[in-house]
GROMACS .gro file of C-alpha atoms in nm:
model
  199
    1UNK     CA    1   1.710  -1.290  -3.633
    2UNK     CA    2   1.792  -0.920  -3.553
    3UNK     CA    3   1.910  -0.750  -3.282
    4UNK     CA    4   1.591  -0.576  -3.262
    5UNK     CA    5   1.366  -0.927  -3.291
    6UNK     CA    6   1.555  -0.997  -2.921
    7UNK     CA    7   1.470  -0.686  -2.732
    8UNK     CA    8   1.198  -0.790  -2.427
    9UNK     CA    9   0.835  -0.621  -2.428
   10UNK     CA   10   0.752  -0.272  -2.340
   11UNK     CA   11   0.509  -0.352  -2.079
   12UNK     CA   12   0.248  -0.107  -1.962
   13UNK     CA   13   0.390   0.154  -1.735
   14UNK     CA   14   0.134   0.029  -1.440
   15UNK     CA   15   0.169  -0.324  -1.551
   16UNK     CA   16   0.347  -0.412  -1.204
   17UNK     CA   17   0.154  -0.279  -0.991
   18UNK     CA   18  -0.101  -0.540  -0.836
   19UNK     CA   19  -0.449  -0.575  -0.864
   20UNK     CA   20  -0.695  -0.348  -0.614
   21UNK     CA   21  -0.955  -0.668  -0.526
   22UNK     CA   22  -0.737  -0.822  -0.322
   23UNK     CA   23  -0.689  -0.520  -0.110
   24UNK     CA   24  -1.045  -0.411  -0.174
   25UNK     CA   25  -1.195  -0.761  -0.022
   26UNK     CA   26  -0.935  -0.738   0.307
   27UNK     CA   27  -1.114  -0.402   0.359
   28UNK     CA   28  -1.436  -0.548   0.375
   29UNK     CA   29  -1.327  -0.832   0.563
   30UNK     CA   30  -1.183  -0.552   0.844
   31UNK     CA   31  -1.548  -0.386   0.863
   32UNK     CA   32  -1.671  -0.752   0.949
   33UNK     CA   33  -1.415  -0.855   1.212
   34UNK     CA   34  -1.460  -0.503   1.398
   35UNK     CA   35  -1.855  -0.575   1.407
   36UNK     CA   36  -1.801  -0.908   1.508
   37UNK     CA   37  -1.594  -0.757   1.810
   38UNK     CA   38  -1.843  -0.510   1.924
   39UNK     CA   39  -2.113  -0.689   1.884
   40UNK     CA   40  -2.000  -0.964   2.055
   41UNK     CA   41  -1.842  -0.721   2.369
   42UNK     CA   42  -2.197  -0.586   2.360
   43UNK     CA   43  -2.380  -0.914   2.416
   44UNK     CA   44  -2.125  -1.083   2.697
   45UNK     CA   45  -2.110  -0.735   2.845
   46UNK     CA   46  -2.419  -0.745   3.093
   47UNK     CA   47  -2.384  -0.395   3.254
   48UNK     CA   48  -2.300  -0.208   2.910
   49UNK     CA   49  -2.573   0.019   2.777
   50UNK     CA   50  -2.504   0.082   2.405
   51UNK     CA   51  -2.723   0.355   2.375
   52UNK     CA   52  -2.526   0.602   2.614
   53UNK     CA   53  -2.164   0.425   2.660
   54UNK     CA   54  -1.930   0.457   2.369
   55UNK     CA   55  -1.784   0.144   2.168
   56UNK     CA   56  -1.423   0.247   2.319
   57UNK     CA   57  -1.581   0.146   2.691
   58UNK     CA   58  -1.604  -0.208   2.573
   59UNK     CA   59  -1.209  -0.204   2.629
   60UNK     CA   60  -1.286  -0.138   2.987
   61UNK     CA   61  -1.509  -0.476   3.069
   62UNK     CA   62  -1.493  -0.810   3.030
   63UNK     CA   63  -1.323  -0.932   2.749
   64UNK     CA   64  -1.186  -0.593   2.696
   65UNK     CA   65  -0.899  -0.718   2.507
   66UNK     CA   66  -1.119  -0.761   2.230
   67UNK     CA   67  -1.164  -0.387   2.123
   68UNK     CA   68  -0.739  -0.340   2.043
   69UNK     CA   69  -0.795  -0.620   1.774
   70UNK     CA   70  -1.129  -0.441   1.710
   71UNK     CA   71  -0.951  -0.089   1.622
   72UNK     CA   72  -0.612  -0.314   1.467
   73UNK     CA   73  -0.910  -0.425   1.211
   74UNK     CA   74  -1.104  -0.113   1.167
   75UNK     CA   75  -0.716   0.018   1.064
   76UNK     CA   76  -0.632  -0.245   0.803
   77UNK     CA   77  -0.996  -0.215   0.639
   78UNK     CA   78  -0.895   0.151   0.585
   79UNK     CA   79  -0.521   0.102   0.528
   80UNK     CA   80  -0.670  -0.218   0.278
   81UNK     CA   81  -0.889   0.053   0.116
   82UNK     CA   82  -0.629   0.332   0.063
   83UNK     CA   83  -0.419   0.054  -0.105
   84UNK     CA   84  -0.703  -0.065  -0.366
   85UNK     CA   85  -0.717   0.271  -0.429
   86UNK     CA   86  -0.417   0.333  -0.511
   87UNK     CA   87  -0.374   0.080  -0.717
   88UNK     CA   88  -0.643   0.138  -0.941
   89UNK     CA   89  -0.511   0.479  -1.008
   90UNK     CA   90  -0.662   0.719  -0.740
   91UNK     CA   91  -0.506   1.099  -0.752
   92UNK     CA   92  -0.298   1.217  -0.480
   93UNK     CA   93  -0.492   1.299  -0.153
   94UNK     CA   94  -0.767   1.028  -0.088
   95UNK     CA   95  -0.489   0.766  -0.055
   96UNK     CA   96  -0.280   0.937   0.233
   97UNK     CA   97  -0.566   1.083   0.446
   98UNK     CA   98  -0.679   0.702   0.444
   99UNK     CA   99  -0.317   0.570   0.570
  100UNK     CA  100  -0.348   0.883   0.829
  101UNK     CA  101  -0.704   0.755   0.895
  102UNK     CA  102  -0.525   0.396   0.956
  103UNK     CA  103  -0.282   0.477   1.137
  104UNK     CA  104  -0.538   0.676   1.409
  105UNK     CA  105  -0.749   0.396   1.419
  106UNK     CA  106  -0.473   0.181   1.544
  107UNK     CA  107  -0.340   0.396   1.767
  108UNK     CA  108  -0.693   0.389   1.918
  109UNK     CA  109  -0.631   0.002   2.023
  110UNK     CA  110  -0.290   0.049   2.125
  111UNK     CA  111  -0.413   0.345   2.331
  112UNK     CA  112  -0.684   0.248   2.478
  113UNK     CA  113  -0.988   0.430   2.671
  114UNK     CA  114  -0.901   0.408   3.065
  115UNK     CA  115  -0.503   0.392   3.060
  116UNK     CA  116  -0.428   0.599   2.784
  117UNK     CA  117  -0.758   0.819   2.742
  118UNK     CA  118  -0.661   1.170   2.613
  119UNK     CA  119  -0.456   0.966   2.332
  120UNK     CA  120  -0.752   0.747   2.291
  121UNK     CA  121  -0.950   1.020   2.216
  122UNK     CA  122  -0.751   1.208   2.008
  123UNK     CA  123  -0.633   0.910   1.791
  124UNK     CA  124  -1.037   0.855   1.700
  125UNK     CA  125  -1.088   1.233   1.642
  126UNK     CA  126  -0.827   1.224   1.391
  127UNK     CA  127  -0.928   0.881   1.274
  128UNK     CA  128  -1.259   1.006   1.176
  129UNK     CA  129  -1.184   1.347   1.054
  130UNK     CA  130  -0.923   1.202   0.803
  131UNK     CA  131  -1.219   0.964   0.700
  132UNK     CA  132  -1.448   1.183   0.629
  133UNK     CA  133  -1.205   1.395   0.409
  134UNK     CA  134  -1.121   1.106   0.201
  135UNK     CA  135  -1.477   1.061   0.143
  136UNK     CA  136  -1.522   1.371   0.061
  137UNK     CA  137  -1.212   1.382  -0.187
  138UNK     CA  138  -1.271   1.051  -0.332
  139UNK     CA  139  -1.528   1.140  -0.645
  140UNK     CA  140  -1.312   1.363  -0.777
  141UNK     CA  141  -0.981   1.155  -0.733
  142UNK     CA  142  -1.116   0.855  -0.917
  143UNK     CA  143  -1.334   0.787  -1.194
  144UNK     CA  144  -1.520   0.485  -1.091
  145UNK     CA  145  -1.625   0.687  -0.791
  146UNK     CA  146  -1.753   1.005  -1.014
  147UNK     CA  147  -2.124   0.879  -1.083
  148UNK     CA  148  -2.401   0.984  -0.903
  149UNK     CA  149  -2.437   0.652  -0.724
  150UNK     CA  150  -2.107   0.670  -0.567
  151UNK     CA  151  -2.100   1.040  -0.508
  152UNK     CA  152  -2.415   1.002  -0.304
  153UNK     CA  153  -2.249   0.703  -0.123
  154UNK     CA  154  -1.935   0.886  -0.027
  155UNK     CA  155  -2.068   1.196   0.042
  156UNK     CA  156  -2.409   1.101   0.158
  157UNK     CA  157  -2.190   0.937   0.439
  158UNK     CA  158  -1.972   1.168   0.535
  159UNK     CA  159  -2.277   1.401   0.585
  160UNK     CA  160  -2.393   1.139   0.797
  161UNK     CA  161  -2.080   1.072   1.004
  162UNK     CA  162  -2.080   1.481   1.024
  163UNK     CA  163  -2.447   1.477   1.178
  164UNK     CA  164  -2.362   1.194   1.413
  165UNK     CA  165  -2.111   1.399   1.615
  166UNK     CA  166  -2.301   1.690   1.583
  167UNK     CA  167  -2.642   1.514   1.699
  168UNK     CA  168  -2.419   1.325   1.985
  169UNK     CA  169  -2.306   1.684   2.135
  170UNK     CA  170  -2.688   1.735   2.213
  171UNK     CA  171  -2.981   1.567   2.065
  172UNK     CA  172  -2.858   1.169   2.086
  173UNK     CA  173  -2.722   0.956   2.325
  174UNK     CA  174  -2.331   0.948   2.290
  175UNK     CA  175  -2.396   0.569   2.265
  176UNK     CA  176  -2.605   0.593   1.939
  177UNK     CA  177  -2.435   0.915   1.816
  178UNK     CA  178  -2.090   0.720   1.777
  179UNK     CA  179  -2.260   0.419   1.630
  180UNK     CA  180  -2.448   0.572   1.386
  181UNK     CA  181  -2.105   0.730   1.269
  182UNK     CA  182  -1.962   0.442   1.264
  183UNK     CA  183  -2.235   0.253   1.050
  184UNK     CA  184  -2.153   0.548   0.808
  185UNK     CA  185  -1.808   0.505   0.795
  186UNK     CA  186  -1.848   0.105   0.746
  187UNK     CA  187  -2.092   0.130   0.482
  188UNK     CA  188  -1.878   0.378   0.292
  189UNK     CA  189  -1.590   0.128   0.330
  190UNK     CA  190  -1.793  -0.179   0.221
  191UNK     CA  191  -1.970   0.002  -0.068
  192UNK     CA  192  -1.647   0.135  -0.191
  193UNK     CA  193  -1.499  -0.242  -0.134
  194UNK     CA  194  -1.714  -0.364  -0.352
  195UNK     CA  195  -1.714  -0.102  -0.639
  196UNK     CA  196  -1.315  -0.173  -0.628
  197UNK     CA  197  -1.356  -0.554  -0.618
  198UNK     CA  198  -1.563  -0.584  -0.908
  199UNK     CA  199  -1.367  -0.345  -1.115
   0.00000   0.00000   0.00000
């Protein structure tokens, strides 16, 4: 036996890295624990009106408590996301405006509406523009995300998120303005989830 015969394998350089599904399924299963949390605020919640009071006033009723484990999940589905995404090879740019995106979000339920309200409110601003970037970015940072399926999902819901706020500064309730936003940026989430998942 040679010298040579006992050198180890030259793995692949990514070889270590771990596998996005993982990551990708905790993402989705974020989007479904923060519905589960506002819908359920919404339903115990007699005197809430969800077409003109925002999800963050749900911290301010009964059960209130809820909404920080609400935004703590809403932050690891997008932290979950930007991690799947990085590990299945995503250029620089999507993958830190999602951990900036995370990072808001959570702030959001450590801050919450009532006691901490200008943080509050600046914490979901930036959550939402940092989302919106990254789903803007991500067709061009990642090849399973460049067909015209997936292009229309990400940025057929950042439009949407976009015309949410937009709508909710005149023409909608501020109720259904955030929630439709929201439905966009859960969708994009799940759909992109699932893309990584089954990769």
């Amino acid at each position: 036996m040679t010298h040579s015969n006992l050198r180890p394998p030259v793995l692949p350089p990514d070889s270590h890295f771990p596998t996005p599904r993982p990551f990708a399924w905790a993402a989705m299963a974020g989007c479904a624990f923060f519905i589960f949390c506002v819908v359920f605020l919404t339903l115990t919640q007699a005197d809430y009106d969800s077409r003109t009071q925002l999800m963050s006033e749900l911290a301010l009723g009964r059960g209130g408590l809820l909404m920080l484990f609400a935004f703590l999940a809403l932050a690891l589905a997008t932290g979950m996301l930007a991690l799947a995404l990085r590990y299945a090879g995503t250029k620089a740019g999507t993958v830190p405006v999602l951990f900036l995106a995370a990072t808001a979000f959570a702030a959001a339920g450590i801050f919450p509406l009532g006691s901490a309200t200008t943080p509050h409110i600046v914490s979901i601003g930036t959550a939402f523009i940092a989302s919106g970037l990254a789903m803007y970015l991500l067709p061009g940072s990642l090849i399973l995300f460049s067909g015209r399926r997936w292009r229309l999902l990400s940025w057929g819901c950042a439009a949407t998120m976009a015309l949410a706020v937009a709508l909710g500064l005149s023409l909608l309730p501020a109720g259904l303005a955030q929630r439709l936003a929201a439905l966009a940026l859960l969708i994009w989430i799940v759909g992109s989830g699932w893309r990584l998942s089954r990769d």
